[in-house]
PDB file of C-alpha atoms and ligand atoms in Angstrom:
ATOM      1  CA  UNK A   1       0.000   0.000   0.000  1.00 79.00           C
ATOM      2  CA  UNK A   2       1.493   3.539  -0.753  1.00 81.00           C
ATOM      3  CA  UNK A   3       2.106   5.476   2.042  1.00 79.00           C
ATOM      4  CA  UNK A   4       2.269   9.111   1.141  1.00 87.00           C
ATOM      5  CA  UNK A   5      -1.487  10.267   2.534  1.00 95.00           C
ATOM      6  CA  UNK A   6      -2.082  13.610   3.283  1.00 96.00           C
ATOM      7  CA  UNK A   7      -4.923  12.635   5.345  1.00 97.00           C
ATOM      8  CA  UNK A   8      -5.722   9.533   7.433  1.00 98.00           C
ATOM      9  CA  UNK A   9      -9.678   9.510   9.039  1.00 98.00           C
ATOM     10  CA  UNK A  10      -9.928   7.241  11.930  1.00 98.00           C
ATOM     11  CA  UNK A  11     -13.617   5.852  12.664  1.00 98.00           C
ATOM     12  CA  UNK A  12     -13.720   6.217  16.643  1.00 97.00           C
ATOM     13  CA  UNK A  13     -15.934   3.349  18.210  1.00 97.00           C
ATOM     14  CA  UNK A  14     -14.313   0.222  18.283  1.00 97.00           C
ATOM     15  CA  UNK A  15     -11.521   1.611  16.504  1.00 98.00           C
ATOM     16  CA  UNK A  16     -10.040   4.416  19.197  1.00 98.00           C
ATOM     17  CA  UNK A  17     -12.183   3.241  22.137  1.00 98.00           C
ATOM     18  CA  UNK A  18     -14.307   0.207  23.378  1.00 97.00           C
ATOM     19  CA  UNK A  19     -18.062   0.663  22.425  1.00 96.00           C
ATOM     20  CA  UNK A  20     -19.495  -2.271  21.382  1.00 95.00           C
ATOM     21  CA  UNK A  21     -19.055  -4.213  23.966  1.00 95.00           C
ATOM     22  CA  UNK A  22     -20.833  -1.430  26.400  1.00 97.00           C
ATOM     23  CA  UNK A  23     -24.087  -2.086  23.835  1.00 97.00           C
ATOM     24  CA  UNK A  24     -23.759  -5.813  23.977  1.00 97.00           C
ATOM     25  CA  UNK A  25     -23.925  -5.658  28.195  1.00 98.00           C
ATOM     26  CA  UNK A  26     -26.596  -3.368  27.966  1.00 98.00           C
ATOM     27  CA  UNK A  27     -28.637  -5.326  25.563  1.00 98.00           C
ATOM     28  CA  UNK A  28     -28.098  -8.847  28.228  1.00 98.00           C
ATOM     29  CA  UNK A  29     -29.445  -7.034  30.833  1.00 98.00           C
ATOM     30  CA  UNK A  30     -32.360  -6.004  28.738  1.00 98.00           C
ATOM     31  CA  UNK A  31     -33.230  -9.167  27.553  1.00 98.00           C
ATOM     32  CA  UNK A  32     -32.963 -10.153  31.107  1.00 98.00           C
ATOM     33  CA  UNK A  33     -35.570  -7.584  32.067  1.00 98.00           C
ATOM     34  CA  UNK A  34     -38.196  -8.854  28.803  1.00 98.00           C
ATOM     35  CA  UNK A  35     -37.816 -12.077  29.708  1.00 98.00           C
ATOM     36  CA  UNK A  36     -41.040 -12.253  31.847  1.00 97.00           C
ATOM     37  CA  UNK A  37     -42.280 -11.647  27.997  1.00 98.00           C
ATOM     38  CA  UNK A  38     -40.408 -13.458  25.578  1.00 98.00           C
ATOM     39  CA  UNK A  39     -37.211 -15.523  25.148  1.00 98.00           C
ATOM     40  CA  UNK A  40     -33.641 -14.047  24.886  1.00 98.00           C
ATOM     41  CA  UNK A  41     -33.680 -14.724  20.635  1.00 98.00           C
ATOM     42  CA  UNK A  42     -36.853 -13.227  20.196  1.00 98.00           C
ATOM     43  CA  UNK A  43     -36.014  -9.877  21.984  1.00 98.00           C
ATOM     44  CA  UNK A  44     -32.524 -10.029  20.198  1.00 98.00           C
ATOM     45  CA  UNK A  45     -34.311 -10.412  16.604  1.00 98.00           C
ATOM     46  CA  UNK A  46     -37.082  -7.481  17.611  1.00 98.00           C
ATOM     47  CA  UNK A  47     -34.585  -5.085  19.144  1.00 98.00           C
ATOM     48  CA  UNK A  48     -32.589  -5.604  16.009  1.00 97.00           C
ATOM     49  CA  UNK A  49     -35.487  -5.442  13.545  1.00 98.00           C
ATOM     50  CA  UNK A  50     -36.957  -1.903  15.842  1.00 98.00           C
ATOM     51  CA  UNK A  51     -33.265  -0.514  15.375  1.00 97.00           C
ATOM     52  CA  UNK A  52     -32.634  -0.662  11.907  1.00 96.00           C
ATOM     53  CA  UNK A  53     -36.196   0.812  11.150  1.00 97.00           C
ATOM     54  CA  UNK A  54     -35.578   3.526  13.524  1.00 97.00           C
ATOM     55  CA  UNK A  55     -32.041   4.280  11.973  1.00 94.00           C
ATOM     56  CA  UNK A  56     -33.719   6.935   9.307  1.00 94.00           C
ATOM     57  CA  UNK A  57     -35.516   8.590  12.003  1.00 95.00           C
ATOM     58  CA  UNK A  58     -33.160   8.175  15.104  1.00 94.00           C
ATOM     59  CA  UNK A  59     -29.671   8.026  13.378  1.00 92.00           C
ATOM     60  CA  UNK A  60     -27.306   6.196  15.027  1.00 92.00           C
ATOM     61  CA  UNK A  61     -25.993   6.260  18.502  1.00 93.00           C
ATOM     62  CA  UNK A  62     -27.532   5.583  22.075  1.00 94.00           C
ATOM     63  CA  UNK A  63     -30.529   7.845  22.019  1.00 95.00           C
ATOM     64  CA  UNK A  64     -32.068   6.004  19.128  1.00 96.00           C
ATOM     65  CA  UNK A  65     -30.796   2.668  20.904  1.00 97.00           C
ATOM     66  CA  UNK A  66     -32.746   3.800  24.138  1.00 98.00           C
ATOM     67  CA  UNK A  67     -36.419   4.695  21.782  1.00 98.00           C
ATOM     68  CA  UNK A  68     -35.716   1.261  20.088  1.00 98.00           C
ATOM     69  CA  UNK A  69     -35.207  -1.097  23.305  1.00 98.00           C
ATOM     70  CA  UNK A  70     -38.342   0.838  24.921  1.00 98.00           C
ATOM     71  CA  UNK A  71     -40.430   0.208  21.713  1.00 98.00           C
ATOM     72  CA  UNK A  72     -39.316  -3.373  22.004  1.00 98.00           C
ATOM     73  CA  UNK A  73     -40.361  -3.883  25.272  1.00 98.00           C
ATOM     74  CA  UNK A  74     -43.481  -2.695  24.016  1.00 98.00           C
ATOM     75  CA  UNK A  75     -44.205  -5.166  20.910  1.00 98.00           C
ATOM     76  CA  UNK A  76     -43.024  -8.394  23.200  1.00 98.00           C
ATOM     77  CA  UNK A  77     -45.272  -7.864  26.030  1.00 98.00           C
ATOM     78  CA  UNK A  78     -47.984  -6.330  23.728  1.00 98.00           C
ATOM     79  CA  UNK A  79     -48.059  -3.231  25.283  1.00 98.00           C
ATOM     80  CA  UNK A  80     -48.391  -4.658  29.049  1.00 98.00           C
ATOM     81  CA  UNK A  81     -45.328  -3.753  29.958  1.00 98.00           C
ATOM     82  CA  UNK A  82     -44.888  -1.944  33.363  1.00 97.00           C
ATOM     83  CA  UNK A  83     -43.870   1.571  34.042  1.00 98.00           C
ATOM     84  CA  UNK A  84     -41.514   0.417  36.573  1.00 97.00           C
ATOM     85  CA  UNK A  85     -40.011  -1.838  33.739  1.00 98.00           C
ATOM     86  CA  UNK A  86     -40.128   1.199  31.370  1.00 98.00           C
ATOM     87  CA  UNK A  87     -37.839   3.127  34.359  1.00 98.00           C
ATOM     88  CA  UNK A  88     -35.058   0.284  34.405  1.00 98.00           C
ATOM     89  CA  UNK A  89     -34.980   0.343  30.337  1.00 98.00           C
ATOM     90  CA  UNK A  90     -34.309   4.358  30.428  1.00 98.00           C
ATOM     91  CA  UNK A  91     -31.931   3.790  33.532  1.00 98.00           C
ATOM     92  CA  UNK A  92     -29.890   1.484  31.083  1.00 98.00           C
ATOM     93  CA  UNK A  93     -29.522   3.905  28.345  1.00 98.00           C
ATOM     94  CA  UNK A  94     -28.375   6.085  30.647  1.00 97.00           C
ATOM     95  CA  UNK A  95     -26.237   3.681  32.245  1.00 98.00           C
ATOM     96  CA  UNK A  96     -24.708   3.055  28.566  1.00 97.00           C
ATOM     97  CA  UNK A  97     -24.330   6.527  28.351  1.00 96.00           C
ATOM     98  CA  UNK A  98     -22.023   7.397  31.248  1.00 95.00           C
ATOM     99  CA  UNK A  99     -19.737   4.047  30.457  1.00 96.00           C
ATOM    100  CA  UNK A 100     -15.818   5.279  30.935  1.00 97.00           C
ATOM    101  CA  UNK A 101     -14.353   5.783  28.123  1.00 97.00           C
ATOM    102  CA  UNK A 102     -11.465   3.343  27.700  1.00 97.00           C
ATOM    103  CA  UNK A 103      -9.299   3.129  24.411  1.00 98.00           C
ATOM    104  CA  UNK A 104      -8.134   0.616  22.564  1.00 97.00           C
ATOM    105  CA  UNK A 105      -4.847  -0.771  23.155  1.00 97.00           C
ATOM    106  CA  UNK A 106      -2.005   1.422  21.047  1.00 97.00           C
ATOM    107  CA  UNK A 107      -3.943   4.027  20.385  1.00 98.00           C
ATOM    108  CA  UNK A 108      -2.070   6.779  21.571  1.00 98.00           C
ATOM    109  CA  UNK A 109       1.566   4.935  20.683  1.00 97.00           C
ATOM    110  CA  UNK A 110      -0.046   4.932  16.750  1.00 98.00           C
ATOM    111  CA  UNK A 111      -1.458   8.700  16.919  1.00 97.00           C
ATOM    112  CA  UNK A 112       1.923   9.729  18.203  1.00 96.00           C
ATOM    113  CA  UNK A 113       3.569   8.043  15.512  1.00 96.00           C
ATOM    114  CA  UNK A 114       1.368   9.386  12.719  1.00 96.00           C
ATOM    115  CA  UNK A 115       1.864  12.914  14.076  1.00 92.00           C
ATOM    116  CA  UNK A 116       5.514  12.170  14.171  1.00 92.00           C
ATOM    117  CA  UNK A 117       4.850  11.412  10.373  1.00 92.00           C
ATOM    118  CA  UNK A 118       3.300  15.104   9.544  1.00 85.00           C
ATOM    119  CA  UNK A 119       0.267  13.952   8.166  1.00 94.00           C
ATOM    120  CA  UNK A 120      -3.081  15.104   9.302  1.00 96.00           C
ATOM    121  CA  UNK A 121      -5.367  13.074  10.933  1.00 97.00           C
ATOM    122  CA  UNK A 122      -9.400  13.288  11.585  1.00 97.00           C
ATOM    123  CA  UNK A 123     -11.903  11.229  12.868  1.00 97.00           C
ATOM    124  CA  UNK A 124     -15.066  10.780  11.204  1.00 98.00           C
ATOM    125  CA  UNK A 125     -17.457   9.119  12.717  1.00 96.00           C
ATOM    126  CA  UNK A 126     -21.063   8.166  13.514  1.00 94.00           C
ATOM    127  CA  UNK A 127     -23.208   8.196  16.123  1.00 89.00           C
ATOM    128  CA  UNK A 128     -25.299  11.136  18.578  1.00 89.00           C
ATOM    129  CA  UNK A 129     -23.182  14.443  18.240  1.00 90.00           C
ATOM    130  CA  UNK A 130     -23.062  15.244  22.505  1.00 91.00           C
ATOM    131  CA  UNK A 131     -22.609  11.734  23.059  1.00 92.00           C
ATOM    132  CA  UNK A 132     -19.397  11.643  20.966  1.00 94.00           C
ATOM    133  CA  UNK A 133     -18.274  14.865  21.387  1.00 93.00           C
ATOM    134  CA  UNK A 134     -18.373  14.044  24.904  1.00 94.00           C
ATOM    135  CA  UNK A 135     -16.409  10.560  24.726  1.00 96.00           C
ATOM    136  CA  UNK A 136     -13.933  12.623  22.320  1.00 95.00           C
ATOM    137  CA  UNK A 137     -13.339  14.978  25.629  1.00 95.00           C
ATOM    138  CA  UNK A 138     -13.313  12.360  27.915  1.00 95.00           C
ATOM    139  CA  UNK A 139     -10.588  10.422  25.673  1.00 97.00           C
ATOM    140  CA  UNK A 140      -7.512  12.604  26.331  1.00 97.00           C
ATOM    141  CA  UNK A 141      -6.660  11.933  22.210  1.00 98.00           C
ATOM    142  CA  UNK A 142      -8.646  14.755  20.908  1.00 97.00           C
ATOM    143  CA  UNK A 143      -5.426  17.110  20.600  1.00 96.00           C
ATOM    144  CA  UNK A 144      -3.572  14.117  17.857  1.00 97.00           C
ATOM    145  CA  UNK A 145      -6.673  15.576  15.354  1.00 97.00           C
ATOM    146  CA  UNK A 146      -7.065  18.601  12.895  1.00 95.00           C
ATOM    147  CA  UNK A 147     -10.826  17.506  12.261  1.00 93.00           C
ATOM    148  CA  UNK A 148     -13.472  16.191  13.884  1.00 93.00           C
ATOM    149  CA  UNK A 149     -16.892  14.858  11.574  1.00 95.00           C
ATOM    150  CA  UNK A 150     -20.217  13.726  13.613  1.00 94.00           C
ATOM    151  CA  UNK A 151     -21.534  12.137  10.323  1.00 94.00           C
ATOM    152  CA  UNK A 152     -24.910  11.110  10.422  1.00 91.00           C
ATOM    153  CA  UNK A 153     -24.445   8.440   7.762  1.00 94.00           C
ATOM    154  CA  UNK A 154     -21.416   6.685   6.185  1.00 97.00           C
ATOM    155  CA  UNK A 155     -21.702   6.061   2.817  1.00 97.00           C
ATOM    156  CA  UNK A 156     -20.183   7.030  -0.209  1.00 98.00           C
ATOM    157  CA  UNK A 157     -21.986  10.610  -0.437  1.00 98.00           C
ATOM    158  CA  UNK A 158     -21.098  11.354   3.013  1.00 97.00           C
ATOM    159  CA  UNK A 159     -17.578  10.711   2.341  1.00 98.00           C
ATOM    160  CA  UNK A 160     -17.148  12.641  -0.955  1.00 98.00           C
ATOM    161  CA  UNK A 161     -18.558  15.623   1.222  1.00 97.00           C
ATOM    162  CA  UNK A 162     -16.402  15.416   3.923  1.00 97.00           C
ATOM    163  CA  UNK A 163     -13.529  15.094   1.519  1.00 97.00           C
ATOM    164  CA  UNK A 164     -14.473  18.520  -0.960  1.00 97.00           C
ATOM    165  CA  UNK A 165     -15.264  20.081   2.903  1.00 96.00           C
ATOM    166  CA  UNK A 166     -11.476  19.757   3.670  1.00 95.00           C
ATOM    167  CA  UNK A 167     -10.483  19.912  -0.028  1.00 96.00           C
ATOM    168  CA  UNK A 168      -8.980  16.662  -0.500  1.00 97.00           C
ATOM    169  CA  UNK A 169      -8.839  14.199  -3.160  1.00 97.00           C
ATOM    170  CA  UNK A 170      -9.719  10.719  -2.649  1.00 97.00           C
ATOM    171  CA  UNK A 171      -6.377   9.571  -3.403  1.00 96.00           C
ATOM    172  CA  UNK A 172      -4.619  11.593  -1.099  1.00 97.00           C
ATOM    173  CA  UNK A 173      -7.249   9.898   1.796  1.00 98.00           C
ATOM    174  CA  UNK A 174      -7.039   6.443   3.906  1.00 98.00           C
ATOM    175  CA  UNK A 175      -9.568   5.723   6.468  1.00 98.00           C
ATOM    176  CA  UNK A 176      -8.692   3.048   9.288  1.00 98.00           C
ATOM    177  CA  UNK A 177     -11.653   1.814  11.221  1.00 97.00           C
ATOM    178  CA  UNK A 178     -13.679  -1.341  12.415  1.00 96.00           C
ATOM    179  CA  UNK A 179     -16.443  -2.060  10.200  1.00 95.00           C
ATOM    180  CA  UNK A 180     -15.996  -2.530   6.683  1.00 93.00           C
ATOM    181  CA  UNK A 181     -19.272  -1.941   5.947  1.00 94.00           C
ATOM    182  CA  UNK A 182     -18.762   1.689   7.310  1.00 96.00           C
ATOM    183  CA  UNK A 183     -15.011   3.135   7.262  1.00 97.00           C
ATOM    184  CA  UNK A 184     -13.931   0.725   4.096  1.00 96.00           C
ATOM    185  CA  UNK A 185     -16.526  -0.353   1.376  1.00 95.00           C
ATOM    186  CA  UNK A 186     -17.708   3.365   0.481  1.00 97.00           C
ATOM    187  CA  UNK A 187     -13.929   5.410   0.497  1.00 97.00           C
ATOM    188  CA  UNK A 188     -12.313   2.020  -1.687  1.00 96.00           C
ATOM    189  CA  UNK A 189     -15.806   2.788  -3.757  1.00 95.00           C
ATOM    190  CA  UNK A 190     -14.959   6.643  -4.096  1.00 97.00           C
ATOM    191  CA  UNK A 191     -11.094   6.105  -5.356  1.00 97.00           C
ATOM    192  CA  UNK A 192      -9.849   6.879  -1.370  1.00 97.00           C
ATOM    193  CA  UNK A 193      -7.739   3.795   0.300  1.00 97.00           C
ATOM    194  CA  UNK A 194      -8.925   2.056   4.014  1.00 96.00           C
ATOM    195  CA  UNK A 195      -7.829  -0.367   6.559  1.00 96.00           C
ATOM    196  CA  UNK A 196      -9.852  -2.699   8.076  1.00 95.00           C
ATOM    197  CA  UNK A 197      -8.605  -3.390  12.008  1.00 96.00           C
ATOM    198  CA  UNK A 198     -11.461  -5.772  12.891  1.00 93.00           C
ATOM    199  CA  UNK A 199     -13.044  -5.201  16.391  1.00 92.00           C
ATOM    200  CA  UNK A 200     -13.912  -8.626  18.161  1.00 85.00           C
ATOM    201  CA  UNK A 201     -17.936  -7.684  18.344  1.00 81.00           C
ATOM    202  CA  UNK A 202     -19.873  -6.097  15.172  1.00 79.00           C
ATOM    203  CA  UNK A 203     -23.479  -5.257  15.392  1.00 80.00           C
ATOM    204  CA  UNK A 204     -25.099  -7.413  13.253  1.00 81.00           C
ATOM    205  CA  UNK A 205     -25.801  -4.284  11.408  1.00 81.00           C
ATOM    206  CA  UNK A 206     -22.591  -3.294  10.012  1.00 78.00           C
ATOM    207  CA  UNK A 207     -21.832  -6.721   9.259  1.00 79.00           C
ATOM    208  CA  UNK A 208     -20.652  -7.398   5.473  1.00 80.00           C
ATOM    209  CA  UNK A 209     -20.529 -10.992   4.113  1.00 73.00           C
ATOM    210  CA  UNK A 210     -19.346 -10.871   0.422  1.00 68.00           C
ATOM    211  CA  UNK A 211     -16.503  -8.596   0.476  1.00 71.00           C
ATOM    212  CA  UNK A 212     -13.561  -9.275  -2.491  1.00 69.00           C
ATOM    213  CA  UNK A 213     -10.073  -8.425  -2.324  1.00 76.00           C
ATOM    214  CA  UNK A 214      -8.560  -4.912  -3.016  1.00 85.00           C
ATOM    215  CA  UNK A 215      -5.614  -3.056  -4.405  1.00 89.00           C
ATOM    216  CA  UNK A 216      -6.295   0.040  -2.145  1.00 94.00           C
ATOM    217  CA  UNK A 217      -7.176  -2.152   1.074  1.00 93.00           C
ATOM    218  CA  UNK A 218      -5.357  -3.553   3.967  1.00 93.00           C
ATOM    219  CA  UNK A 219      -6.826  -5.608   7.067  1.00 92.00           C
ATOM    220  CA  UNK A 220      -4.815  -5.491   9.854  1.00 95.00           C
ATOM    221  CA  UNK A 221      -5.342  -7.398  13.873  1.00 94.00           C
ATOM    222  CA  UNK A 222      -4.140  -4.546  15.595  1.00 95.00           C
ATOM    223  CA  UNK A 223      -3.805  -0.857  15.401  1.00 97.00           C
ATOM    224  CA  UNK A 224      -0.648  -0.473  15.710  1.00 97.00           C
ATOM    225  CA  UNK A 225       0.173  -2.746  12.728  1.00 97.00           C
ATOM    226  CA  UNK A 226      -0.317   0.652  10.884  1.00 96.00           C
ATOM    227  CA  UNK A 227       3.009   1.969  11.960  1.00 96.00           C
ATOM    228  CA  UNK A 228       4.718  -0.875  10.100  1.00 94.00           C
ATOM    229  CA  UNK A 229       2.587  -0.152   7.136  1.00 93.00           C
ATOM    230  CA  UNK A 230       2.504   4.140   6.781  1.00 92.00           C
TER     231      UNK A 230
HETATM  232 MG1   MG B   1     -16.642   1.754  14.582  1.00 79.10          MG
END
């Protein structure tokens, strides 16, 4: 892979700091609290179904994840549910809300390296704008980054836009992050290059099953595989 970017975007959940994981606890003890309604699968497969509907409405992120496990509570127990049930579901968003932030290992040893390199780094990113701009405070990383994009979808539009916004072309661009479906698939599809550092939990989501070599890809296990790469 060439190595002479001008700009490198880093996705930040499950690529700069733990996330995933946070949703997949919360979601256990949800289950836990339907399951005077239904079984564990069937909660999973509604939750799921309630999210990805909500996603045009909701966007990504834990306030949408909050509306979607409350409206699932509702369908499984056919709108019996009990308030005091409805207080332990918001008390869980919250909960997911206020996790510590805790990055990934080599994080900070790979930003300092990159900076070393003089090229420019951003993070672009998904998800509710206070809620990240909040973990990006709380992360202690947000001074390695000329740029920060709250991008309320991640596909090929929203990276062309990002890309004229900090007058860039594609070429010049890699993007490093977790889900292929996200940080890879739609900069390889608009002539930009990306690594794919794998996370060990994807939401089912952002999971992408027929995926083909390519010339201006890389996977990688860990982050700090980059420095032998860049
Ligand atoms: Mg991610």
């Amino acid at each position: 892979m060439k190595n002479n970017f001008k700009v490198i975007g880093f996705d930040a959940d499950d690529t700069l700091w733990i996330n995933e994981s946070y949703y997949r606890e919360t979601e256990e003890a949800f289950f836990k609290l339907l399951s005077q309604f239904c079984d564990r699968d069937t909660a999973s497969a509604v939750l799921l179904k309630q999210e990805v509907m909500n996603l045009n409405l909701y966007g990504y992120g834990a306030k949408g994840f909050c509306l979607s496990m409350l409206e699932t509570a509702l369908t499984v127990s056919e709108q019996r549910v009990q308030a005091d049930t409805i207080g332990e579901i918001i008390n869980l968003g919250k909960e997911l809300i206020n996790k510590p932030l805790v990055l990934l290992d080599g994080v900070v040893e790979t930003l300092d390296y990159l900076k070393g390199k003089n090229i420019r780094l951003i993070v672009a990113t998904k998800g509710d704008l206070l809620d990240q701009e909040r973990k990006l405070g709380n992360s202690g990383i947000e001074k390695y980054f000329h740029h920060i994009e709250i991008m309320s979808e991640k596909k090929e539009e929203n990276y062309r836009n990002l890309l004229s916004s900090i007058d860039l072309r594609p070429e010049e661009f890699l993007m490093i992050g977790n889900s292929l479906k996200s940080d890879v698939l739609p900069v390889l599809e608009i002539g930009g290059y990306g690594i794919h550092v794998p996370y060990h939990t994807t939401w089912q989501h952002e999971v992408v099953d027929d995926f083909t070599d390519h010339s201006r890809y890389l996977e990688l296990k860990k982050i700090t595989e980059i420095m032998g790469v860049i």
